[in-house]
Amino acid sequence: SQRPVEGSLDEVNADILRRVIDTGDLEAVEIEDYSATRIREIMARGEDRFEARHRRKDGSIFDVAVSAQYRPTDGGRLVVFLQDISERKRREEEKANLENQLFQSQKMEAIGTLAVGVAHDFNNVLAAIIGYTEMAMYEGQNEIQKRYLQETLKGAERAKNLVRRILNLSRQDSHKKKPMDIKLLLKESIKFLRASIPTTIEISQHLTNEACNILADPTQMHQIIMNLCTNAAHAMKQTTGILKIELSNMELAEAEIPYHPDLQPGSYVILTVSDTGHGIDPLHIQRIFDPFFTTKAKDDGTGLGLSVVYGIVKSHNGVITVHSELGKGASFNVYLPRITHEGVTNVKLPGTIIGGTERILFVDDEHAMVDMGTRMLSSLGYTVTGVTSSMEALDLFRTKPDHFDIIFTDMTLPKMTGIDLSREILQIRPDIPIVLCSGVRESDTEEKVKLLGIKAYCIKPLTKSDFSRVIRDVMDGHDKLLS
């Protein structure tokens, strides 16, 4: 609605303007917008239009559009129309938020495409570095050389984990998801947090009594919890504060979908992590999920934490939102689809290195990978035949189909992919165990693997322990999908 306010120019000045424009329901908040300077501008131009914020008598703040006119022929009067535009402002803000969410999704998709392109080749390089370094450590080097090799291996492992984190944030490295109650994992994580963050920070937890079952990878869920909580603690490290952790269930109705465009109607588990720290600068809040963006000191973080969390949440068909005000802290909400299954999945830890005597056909188009794989597997007692061509491997298998007990093949091969090679080999001998290796995990490939009857799908780089474990799992009759 519009409401006119009039006053003579003799009365209109910065000191009494609040009374002039007061209609009984409205009171100016930003008196500067109605200063004598602006009034002189209105007199010069004859009119002016602008927006301001007002306060009702009950104290609530709202937005108004102001239209002012100077009428010199009407006794020199100033007429001001005030229109409540708070609803329009709310719709504009909602539209801007939806556009920002869409932009964020498109940006992460582009990053994912780039990450996949780099990761495959980089993981091949790391596979050779890790493999040769491990073999060198077992070949009687002196203590100084062994120490150097150990440090090299640590660096390669860090690079391996970094690539995996980048793939996580791009949603291109899917993990085996199983039914789990995230509440049980959250309780264990809180115990660990209490021992690792300053006692000046209070941990307040509000967890629903209902089951919070989701289809997820427990390791990745732990990653989300620890990252959000340690970030919150970091925001309060210079002072006291409260780290609030909440877990609840909700039903998302069709009418609420416009506020959550990436979600579908249904049941969700909501994890909320809040702090009372310094808050996030509005200039930064649109970039906090960007890879390598950080406001922390150089030694306090790489800027990958929230990016990885974003990628994990998206890979679980969820959504993460953030709300923050400077000086009042920040609050992150993670929405994950709820399921009706029960039970918690435990993470299986790697076992010891065990060798064998089986005969292995090892296929990879890179000579370094074939050489490394042949040497490493031979050191475990296996008899290995290494080839760099899928066509050569197929011809060799056709000639001697009973000469091999297990086959390792790379996914990306010229002329014939690992999937196609496996299909041809299984037509010749359906019972032969095949292990498919790739630089990145892709969900559609994993489905093909299951349907085709390939026994294992492994992600490079593989350590000596990985090779040992997957061979024994496959040969002992246990299908294995390594993450």
mmCIF file of N, CA, C and O in Angstrom, residues 358-444:
data_model
loop_
_atom_site.group_PDB
_atom_site.id
_atom_site.type_symbol
_atom_site.label_atom_id
_atom_site.label_comp_id
_atom_site.label_asym_id
_atom_site.label_seq_id
_atom_site.Cartn_x
_atom_site.Cartn_y
_atom_site.Cartn_z
ATOM 1 N N GLU A 358 49.540 -68.398 -7.607
ATOM 2 C CA GLU A 358 48.705 -68.371 -8.801
ATOM 3 C C GLU A 358 49.427 -67.736 -10.000
ATOM 4 O O GLU A 358 50.398 -66.984 -9.826
ATOM 5 N N ARG A 359 48.904 -68.024 -11.178
ATOM 6 C CA ARG A 359 49.463 -67.488 -12.424
ATOM 7 C C ARG A 359 48.602 -66.295 -12.859
ATOM 8 O O ARG A 359 47.388 -66.425 -13.011
ATOM 9 N N ILE A 360 49.244 -65.147 -13.085
ATOM 10 C CA ILE A 360 48.529 -63.889 -13.325
ATOM 11 C C ILE A 360 48.872 -63.331 -14.702
ATOM 12 O O ILE A 360 50.046 -63.269 -15.083
ATOM 13 N N LEU A 361 47.834 -62.896 -15.432
ATOM 14 C CA LEU A 361 48.013 -62.136 -16.670
ATOM 15 C C LEU A 361 47.765 -60.673 -16.328
ATOM 16 O O LEU A 361 46.667 -60.298 -15.909
ATOM 17 N N PHE A 362 48.795 -59.825 -16.500
ATOM 18 C CA PHE A 362 48.735 -58.416 -16.099
ATOM 19 C C PHE A 362 48.739 -57.547 -17.353
ATOM 20 O O PHE A 362 49.692 -57.579 -18.141
ATOM 21 N N VAL A 363 47.658 -56.750 -17.543
ATOM 22 C CA VAL A 363 47.495 -55.975 -18.781
ATOM 23 C C VAL A 363 47.391 -54.484 -18.467
ATOM 24 O O VAL A 363 46.522 -54.058 -17.695
ATOM 25 N N ASP A 364 48.292 -53.700 -19.055
ATOM 26 C CA ASP A 364 48.254 -52.245 -18.932
ATOM 27 C C ASP A 364 49.002 -51.650 -20.118
ATOM 28 O O ASP A 364 50.019 -52.206 -20.538
ATOM 29 N N ASP A 365 48.518 -50.537 -20.665
ATOM 30 C CA ASP A 365 49.159 -49.986 -21.859
ATOM 31 C C ASP A 365 50.416 -49.182 -21.540
ATOM 32 O O ASP A 365 51.118 -48.746 -22.463
ATOM 33 N N GLU A 366 50.722 -48.962 -20.261
ATOM 34 C CA GLU A 366 51.936 -48.245 -19.888
ATOM 35 C C GLU A 366 53.012 -49.245 -19.460
ATOM 36 O O GLU A 366 52.793 -50.060 -18.557
ATOM 37 N N HIS A 367 54.184 -49.155 -20.098
ATOM 38 C CA HIS A 367 55.271 -50.089 -19.818
ATOM 39 C C HIS A 367 55.687 -50.036 -18.345
ATOM 40 O O HIS A 367 55.978 -51.081 -17.751
ATOM 41 N N ALA A 368 55.723 -48.821 -17.771
ATOM 42 C CA ALA A 368 56.131 -48.687 -16.369
ATOM 43 C C ALA A 368 55.179 -49.430 -15.446
ATOM 44 O O ALA A 368 55.605 -50.079 -14.482
ATOM 45 N N MET A 369 53.871 -49.360 -15.740
ATOM 46 C CA MET A 369 52.895 -50.045 -14.910
ATOM 47 C C MET A 369 53.034 -51.560 -15.026
ATOM 48 O O MET A 369 52.930 -52.287 -14.035
ATOM 49 N N VAL A 370 53.258 -52.054 -16.241
ATOM 50 C CA VAL A 370 53.430 -53.497 -16.437
ATOM 51 C C VAL A 370 54.683 -53.987 -15.732
ATOM 52 O O VAL A 370 54.681 -55.019 -15.046
ATOM 53 N N ASP A 371 55.764 -53.232 -15.864
ATOM 54 C CA ASP A 371 57.012 -53.620 -15.217
ATOM 55 C C ASP A 371 56.862 -53.619 -13.703
ATOM 56 O O ASP A 371 57.273 -54.569 -13.016
ATOM 57 N N MET A 372 56.259 -52.552 -13.153
ATOM 58 C CA MET A 372 56.073 -52.465 -11.712
ATOM 59 C C MET A 372 55.164 -53.567 -11.211
ATOM 60 O O MET A 372 55.459 -54.251 -10.216
ATOM 61 N N GLY A 373 54.007 -53.781 -11.896
ATOM 62 C CA GLY A 373 53.073 -54.812 -11.467
ATOM 63 C C GLY A 373 53.680 -56.198 -11.520
ATOM 64 O O GLY A 373 53.477 -57.018 -10.615
ATOM 65 N N THR A 374 54.434 -56.471 -12.573
ATOM 66 C CA THR A 374 55.079 -57.781 -12.707
ATOM 67 C C THR A 374 56.077 -58.023 -11.580
ATOM 68 O O THR A 374 56.096 -59.097 -10.960
ATOM 69 N N ARG A 375 56.902 -57.024 -11.300
ATOM 70 C CA ARG A 375 57.916 -57.175 -10.250
ATOM 71 C C ARG A 375 57.277 -57.316 -8.863
ATOM 72 O O ARG A 375 57.687 -58.148 -8.054
ATOM 73 N N MET A 376 56.271 -56.488 -8.594
ATOM 74 C CA MET A 376 55.653 -56.514 -7.273
ATOM 75 C C MET A 376 54.924 -57.825 -7.023
ATOM 76 O O MET A 376 55.056 -58.439 -5.955
ATOM 77 N N LEU A 377 54.138 -58.284 -7.999
ATOM 78 C CA LEU A 377 53.398 -59.527 -7.826
ATOM 79 C C LEU A 377 54.331 -60.739 -7.797
ATOM 80 O O LEU A 377 54.080 -61.704 -7.066
ATOM 81 N N SER A 378 55.416 -60.672 -8.572
ATOM 82 C CA SER A 378 56.398 -61.767 -8.544
ATOM 83 C C SER A 378 57.056 -61.868 -7.183
ATOM 84 O O SER A 378 57.344 -62.974 -6.689
ATOM 85 N N SER A 379 57.262 -60.699 -6.542
ATOM 86 C CA SER A 379 57.883 -60.721 -5.214
ATOM 87 C C SER A 379 56.979 -61.363 -4.174
ATOM 88 O O SER A 379 57.443 -61.768 -3.102
ATOM 89 N N LEU A 380 55.680 -61.468 -4.474
ATOM 90 C CA LEU A 380 54.738 -62.133 -3.568
ATOM 91 C C LEU A 380 54.594 -63.626 -3.876
ATOM 92 O O LEU A 380 53.802 -64.315 -3.237
ATOM 93 N N GLY A 381 55.339 -64.104 -4.869
ATOM 94 C CA GLY A 381 55.327 -65.521 -5.185
ATOM 95 C C GLY A 381 54.523 -65.897 -6.400
ATOM 96 O O GLY A 381 54.498 -67.065 -6.806
ATOM 97 N N TYR A 382 53.838 -64.934 -7.022
ATOM 98 C CA TYR A 382 52.992 -65.230 -8.166
ATOM 99 C C TYR A 382 53.819 -65.330 -9.454
ATOM 100 O O TYR A 382 54.875 -64.701 -9.582
ATOM 101 N N THR A 383 53.306 -66.088 -10.408
ATOM 102 C CA THR A 383 53.909 -66.158 -11.741
ATOM 103 C C THR A 383 53.145 -65.182 -12.625
ATOM 104 O O THR A 383 51.934 -65.324 -12.824
ATOM 105 N N VAL A 384 53.859 -64.177 -13.159
ATOM 106 C CA VAL A 384 53.183 -63.069 -13.826
ATOM 107 C C VAL A 384 53.615 -62.961 -15.284
ATOM 108 O O VAL A 384 54.807 -62.998 -15.597
ATOM 109 N N THR A 385 52.627 -62.794 -16.157
ATOM 110 C CA THR A 385 52.867 -62.489 -17.562
ATOM 111 C C THR A 385 52.311 -61.093 -17.819
ATOM 112 O O THR A 385 51.107 -60.861 -17.656
ATOM 113 N N GLY A 386 53.183 -60.166 -18.193
ATOM 114 C CA GLY A 386 52.750 -58.789 -18.399
ATOM 115 C C GLY A 386 52.728 -58.415 -19.871
ATOM 116 O O GLY A 386 53.675 -58.696 -20.604
ATOM 117 N N VAL A 387 51.642 -57.764 -20.317
ATOM 118 C CA VAL A 387 51.524 -57.306 -21.703
ATOM 119 C C VAL A 387 50.978 -55.885 -21.709
ATOM 120 O O VAL A 387 50.275 -55.464 -20.778
ATOM 121 N N THR A 388 51.300 -55.135 -22.771
ATOM 122 C CA THR A 388 50.886 -53.736 -22.871
ATOM 123 C C THR A 388 49.796 -53.510 -23.919
ATOM 124 O O THR A 388 49.471 -52.373 -24.225
ATOM 125 N N SER A 389 49.239 -54.589 -24.447
ATOM 126 C CA SER A 389 48.215 -54.467 -25.479
ATOM 127 C C SER A 389 47.038 -55.369 -25.150
ATOM 128 O O SER A 389 47.213 -56.553 -24.831
ATOM 129 N N SER A 390 45.839 -54.808 -25.232
ATOM 130 C CA SER A 390 44.642 -55.611 -24.975
ATOM 131 C C SER A 390 44.470 -56.671 -26.051
ATOM 132 O O SER A 390 44.033 -57.799 -25.765
ATOM 133 N N MET A 391 44.803 -56.344 -27.297
ATOM 134 C CA MET A 391 44.694 -57.322 -28.383
ATOM 135 C C MET A 391 45.678 -58.467 -28.174
ATOM 136 O O MET A 391 45.351 -59.641 -28.385
ATOM 137 N N GLU A 392 46.896 -58.126 -27.733
ATOM 138 C CA GLU A 392 47.896 -59.157 -27.458
ATOM 139 C C GLU A 392 47.439 -60.047 -26.303
ATOM 140 O O GLU A 392 47.611 -61.271 -26.331
ATOM 141 N N ALA A 393 46.850 -59.424 -25.287
ATOM 142 C CA ALA A 393 46.357 -60.189 -24.137
ATOM 143 C C ALA A 393 45.262 -61.164 -24.556
ATOM 144 O O ALA A 393 45.231 -62.319 -24.115
ATOM 145 N N LEU A 394 44.346 -60.705 -25.422
ATOM 146 C CA LEU A 394 43.259 -61.563 -25.865
ATOM 147 C C LEU A 394 43.786 -62.735 -26.700
ATOM 148 O O LEU A 394 43.351 -63.885 -26.521
ATOM 149 N N ASP A 395 44.730 -62.450 -27.608
ATOM 150 C CA ASP A 395 45.319 -63.520 -28.421
ATOM 151 C C ASP A 395 46.040 -64.536 -27.541
ATOM 152 O O ASP A 395 45.940 -65.757 -27.757
ATOM 153 N N LEU A 396 46.752 -64.031 -26.530
ATOM 154 C CA LEU A 396 47.483 -64.915 -25.624
ATOM 155 C C LEU A 396 46.530 -65.798 -24.838
ATOM 156 O O LEU A 396 46.770 -67.002 -24.656
ATOM 157 N N PHE A 397 45.418 -65.205 -24.378
ATOM 158 C CA PHE A 397 44.454 -65.983 -23.592
ATOM 159 C C PHE A 397 43.741 -67.007 -24.474
ATOM 160 O O PHE A 397 43.440 -68.120 -24.021
ATOM 161 N N ARG A 398 43.433 -66.635 -25.710
ATOM 162 C CA ARG A 398 42.782 -67.585 -26.617
ATOM 163 C C ARG A 398 43.675 -68.799 -26.862
ATOM 164 O O ARG A 398 43.194 -69.930 -26.962
ATOM 165 N N THR A 399 44.976 -68.540 -26.958
ATOM 166 C CA THR A 399 45.932 -69.630 -27.214
ATOM 167 C C THR A 399 46.083 -70.527 -25.998
ATOM 168 O O THR A 399 46.160 -71.761 -26.118
ATOM 169 N N LYS A 400 46.097 -69.924 -24.781
ATOM 170 C CA LYS A 400 46.326 -70.689 -23.559
ATOM 171 C C LYS A 400 45.287 -70.307 -22.497
ATOM 172 O O LYS A 400 45.608 -69.683 -21.484
ATOM 173 N N PRO A 401 44.046 -70.652 -22.688
ATOM 174 C CA PRO A 401 43.003 -70.235 -21.742
ATOM 175 C C PRO A 401 43.149 -70.839 -20.352
ATOM 176 O O PRO A 401 42.626 -70.282 -19.375
ATOM 177 N N ASP A 402 43.828 -71.966 -20.221
ATOM 178 C CA ASP A 402 44.003 -72.607 -18.917
ATOM 179 C C ASP A 402 45.361 -72.301 -18.299
ATOM 180 O O ASP A 402 45.731 -72.885 -17.270
ATOM 181 N N HIS A 403 46.087 -71.384 -18.929
ATOM 182 C CA HIS A 403 47.440 -71.078 -18.464
ATOM 183 C C HIS A 403 47.440 -70.025 -17.357
ATOM 184 O O HIS A 403 48.477 -69.777 -16.739
ATOM 185 N N PHE A 404 46.251 -69.389 -17.079
ATOM 186 C CA PHE A 404 46.182 -68.304 -16.095
ATOM 187 C C PHE A 404 45.098 -68.595 -15.055
ATOM 188 O O PHE A 404 44.074 -69.220 -15.357
ATOM 189 N N ASP A 405 45.373 -68.136 -13.834
ATOM 190 C CA ASP A 405 44.413 -68.314 -12.731
ATOM 191 C C ASP A 405 43.636 -67.033 -12.429
ATOM 192 O O ASP A 405 42.547 -67.079 -11.855
ATOM 193 N N ILE A 406 44.187 -65.882 -12.789
ATOM 194 C CA ILE A 406 43.542 -64.600 -12.511
ATOM 195 C C ILE A 406 44.097 -63.565 -13.479
ATOM 196 O O ILE A 406 45.246 -63.654 -13.911
ATOM 197 N N ILE A 407 43.269 -62.551 -13.812
ATOM 198 C CA ILE A 407 43.681 -61.512 -14.761
ATOM 199 C C ILE A 407 43.504 -60.133 -14.138
ATOM 200 O O ILE A 407 42.447 -59.827 -13.569
ATOM 201 N N PHE A 408 44.556 -59.309 -14.246
ATOM 202 C CA PHE A 408 44.488 -57.895 -13.896
ATOM 203 C C PHE A 408 44.502 -57.096 -15.187
ATOM 204 O O PHE A 408 45.410 -57.263 -16.012
ATOM 205 N N THR A 409 43.512 -56.228 -15.399
ATOM 206 C CA THR A 409 43.511 -55.410 -16.602
ATOM 207 C C THR A 409 43.140 -53.972 -16.293
ATOM 208 O O THR A 409 42.276 -53.705 -15.445
ATOM 209 N N ASP A 410 43.819 -53.056 -16.971
ATOM 210 C CA ASP A 410 43.488 -51.646 -16.847
ATOM 211 C C ASP A 410 42.167 -51.374 -17.558
ATOM 212 O O ASP A 410 41.787 -52.093 -18.485
ATOM 213 N N MET A 411 41.457 -50.340 -17.129
ATOM 214 C CA MET A 411 40.189 -49.984 -17.750
ATOM 215 C C MET A 411 40.409 -49.279 -19.082
ATOM 216 O O MET A 411 39.798 -49.603 -20.098
ATOM 217 N N THR A 412 41.304 -48.288 -19.105
ATOM 218 C CA THR A 412 41.520 -47.474 -20.298
ATOM 219 C C THR A 412 42.652 -48.056 -21.125
ATOM 220 O O THR A 412 43.831 -47.869 -20.817
ATOM 221 N N LEU A 413 42.285 -48.760 -22.181
ATOM 222 C CA LEU A 413 43.254 -49.383 -23.081
ATOM 223 C C LEU A 413 42.917 -48.996 -24.515
ATOM 224 O O LEU A 413 41.735 -48.886 -24.862
ATOM 225 N N PRO A 414 43.923 -48.791 -25.379
ATOM 226 C CA PRO A 414 43.630 -48.476 -26.780
ATOM 227 C C PRO A 414 43.048 -49.677 -27.519
ATOM 228 O O PRO A 414 43.323 -50.825 -27.174
ATOM 229 N N LYS A 415 42.210 -49.394 -28.506
ATOM 230 C CA LYS A 415 41.597 -50.392 -29.383
ATOM 231 C C LYS A 415 40.512 -51.211 -28.678
ATOM 232 O O LYS A 415 39.448 -51.444 -29.235
ATOM 233 N N MET A 416 40.775 -51.657 -27.459
ATOM 234 C CA MET A 416 39.788 -52.456 -26.728
ATOM 235 C C MET A 416 39.877 -52.111 -25.241
ATOM 236 O O MET A 416 40.923 -52.266 -24.628
ATOM 237 N N THR A 417 38.788 -51.611 -24.668
ATOM 238 C CA THR A 417 38.815 -51.233 -23.253
ATOM 239 C C THR A 417 38.902 -52.456 -22.355
ATOM 240 O O THR A 417 38.693 -53.597 -22.808
ATOM 241 N N GLY A 418 39.187 -52.208 -21.083
ATOM 242 C CA GLY A 418 39.234 -53.306 -20.124
ATOM 243 C C GLY A 418 37.914 -54.029 -20.002
ATOM 244 O O GLY A 418 37.872 -55.252 -19.814
ATOM 245 N N ILE A 419 36.801 -53.275 -20.119
ATOM 246 C CA ILE A 419 35.473 -53.895 -20.072
ATOM 247 C C ILE A 419 35.287 -54.837 -21.261
ATOM 248 O O ILE A 419 34.831 -55.982 -21.119
ATOM 249 N N ASP A 420 35.631 -54.351 -22.444
ATOM 250 C CA ASP A 420 35.472 -55.177 -23.648
ATOM 251 C C ASP A 420 36.395 -56.394 -23.619
ATOM 252 O O ASP A 420 35.997 -57.501 -24.014
ATOM 253 N N LEU A 421 37.625 -56.201 -23.144
ATOM 254 C CA LEU A 421 38.562 -57.319 -23.031
ATOM 255 C C LEU A 421 38.015 -58.364 -22.062
ATOM 256 O O LEU A 421 38.066 -59.579 -22.329
ATOM 257 N N SER A 422 37.484 -57.911 -20.943
ATOM 258 C CA SER A 422 36.919 -58.832 -19.954
ATOM 259 C C SER A 422 35.745 -59.612 -20.533
ATOM 260 O O SER A 422 35.604 -60.824 -20.297
ATOM 261 N N ARG A 423 34.909 -58.925 -21.307
ATOM 262 C CA ARG A 423 33.750 -59.584 -21.915
ATOM 263 C C ARG A 423 34.198 -60.701 -22.867
ATOM 264 O O ARG A 423 33.646 -61.809 -22.850
ATOM 265 N N GLU A 424 35.224 -60.425 -23.683
ATOM 266 C CA GLU A 424 35.734 -61.426 -24.621
ATOM 267 C C GLU A 424 36.352 -62.611 -23.888
ATOM 268 O O GLU A 424 36.141 -63.780 -24.249
ATOM 269 N N ILE A 425 37.113 -62.313 -22.834
ATOM 270 C CA ILE A 425 37.774 -63.379 -22.074
ATOM 271 C C ILE A 425 36.748 -64.265 -21.379
ATOM 272 O O ILE A 425 36.867 -65.502 -21.355
ATOM 273 N N LEU A 426 35.694 -63.645 -20.812
ATOM 274 C CA LEU A 426 34.679 -64.419 -20.096
ATOM 275 C C LEU A 426 33.855 -65.284 -21.042
ATOM 276 O O LEU A 426 33.286 -66.298 -20.629
ATOM 277 N N GLN A 427 33.766 -64.900 -22.301
ATOM 278 C CA GLN A 427 33.092 -65.762 -23.272
ATOM 279 C C GLN A 427 33.904 -67.020 -23.555
ATOM 280 O O GLN A 427 33.351 -68.084 -23.817
ATOM 281 N N ILE A 428 35.226 -66.870 -23.465
ATOM 282 C CA ILE A 428 36.112 -68.026 -23.675
ATOM 283 C C ILE A 428 36.141 -68.905 -22.437
ATOM 284 O O ILE A 428 36.062 -70.133 -22.520
ATOM 285 N N ARG A 429 36.238 -68.275 -21.278
ATOM 286 C CA ARG A 429 36.323 -69.028 -20.019
ATOM 287 C C ARG A 429 35.557 -68.276 -18.927
ATOM 288 O O ARG A 429 36.094 -67.379 -18.272
ATOM 289 N N PRO A 430 34.291 -68.582 -18.720
ATOM 290 C CA PRO A 430 33.435 -67.831 -17.795
ATOM 291 C C PRO A 430 33.894 -67.863 -16.341
ATOM 292 O O PRO A 430 33.488 -66.988 -15.558
ATOM 293 N N ASP A 431 34.704 -68.856 -15.955
ATOM 294 C CA ASP A 431 35.062 -68.990 -14.550
ATOM 295 C C ASP A 431 36.334 -68.234 -14.179
ATOM 296 O O ASP A 431 36.736 -68.219 -13.010
ATOM 297 N N ILE A 432 37.019 -67.573 -15.131
ATOM 298 C CA ILE A 432 38.287 -66.925 -14.835
ATOM 299 C C ILE A 432 38.048 -65.658 -14.008
ATOM 300 O O ILE A 432 37.264 -64.784 -14.381
ATOM 301 N N PRO A 433 38.692 -65.484 -12.851
ATOM 302 C CA PRO A 433 38.545 -64.252 -12.056
ATOM 303 C C PRO A 433 39.259 -63.087 -12.742
ATOM 304 O O PRO A 433 40.411 -63.223 -13.152
ATOM 305 N N ILE A 434 38.583 -61.960 -12.857
ATOM 306 C CA ILE A 434 39.158 -60.768 -13.478
ATOM 307 C C ILE A 434 39.090 -59.608 -12.497
ATOM 308 O O ILE A 434 38.056 -59.382 -11.856
ATOM 309 N N VAL A 435 40.187 -58.858 -12.405
ATOM 310 C CA VAL A 435 40.267 -57.649 -11.591
ATOM 311 C C VAL A 435 40.442 -56.468 -12.535
ATOM 312 O O VAL A 435 41.413 -56.408 -13.292
ATOM 313 N N LEU A 436 39.493 -55.541 -12.521
ATOM 314 C CA LEU A 436 39.539 -54.364 -13.385
ATOM 315 C C LEU A 436 40.085 -53.180 -12.598
ATOM 316 O O LEU A 436 39.612 -52.879 -11.493
ATOM 317 N N CYS A 437 41.106 -52.504 -13.147
ATOM 318 C CA CYS A 437 41.742 -51.360 -12.470
ATOM 319 C C CYS A 437 41.488 -50.081 -13.260
ATOM 320 O O CYS A 437 41.489 -50.089 -14.489
ATOM 321 N N SER A 438 41.282 -48.982 -12.531
ATOM 322 C CA SER A 438 41.017 -47.696 -13.184
ATOM 323 C C SER A 438 41.592 -46.564 -12.361
ATOM 324 O O SER A 438 41.772 -46.695 -11.143
ATOM 325 N N GLY A 439 41.880 -45.443 -13.046
ATOM 326 C CA GLY A 439 42.380 -44.269 -12.336
ATOM 327 C C GLY A 439 41.301 -43.561 -11.551
ATOM 328 O O GLY A 439 41.593 -42.864 -10.584
ATOM 329 N N VAL A 440 40.039 -43.712 -11.957
ATOM 330 C CA VAL A 440 38.909 -43.111 -11.245
ATOM 331 C C VAL A 440 37.759 -44.100 -11.217
ATOM 332 O O VAL A 440 37.637 -44.951 -12.091
ATOM 333 N N ARG A 441 36.925 -43.995 -10.190
ATOM 334 C CA ARG A 441 35.747 -44.853 -10.104
ATOM 335 C C ARG A 441 34.557 -44.140 -10.726
ATOM 336 O O ARG A 441 34.300 -42.973 -10.438
ATOM 337 N N GLU A 442 33.839 -44.836 -11.582
ATOM 338 C CA GLU A 442 32.647 -44.287 -12.215
ATOM 339 C C GLU A 442 31.480 -45.238 -11.944
ATOM 340 O O GLU A 442 31.605 -46.453 -12.101
ATOM 341 N N SER A 443 30.349 -44.661 -11.539
ATOM 342 C CA SER A 443 29.208 -45.485 -11.121
ATOM 343 C C SER A 443 28.681 -46.365 -12.261
ATOM 344 O O SER A 443 28.291 -47.515 -12.030
ATOM 345 N N ASP A 444 28.661 -45.828 -13.510
ATOM 346 C CA ASP A 444 28.148 -46.645 -14.600
ATOM 347 C C ASP A 444 29.078 -47.818 -14.898
ATOM 348 O O ASP A 444 28.640 -48.918 -15.240
#
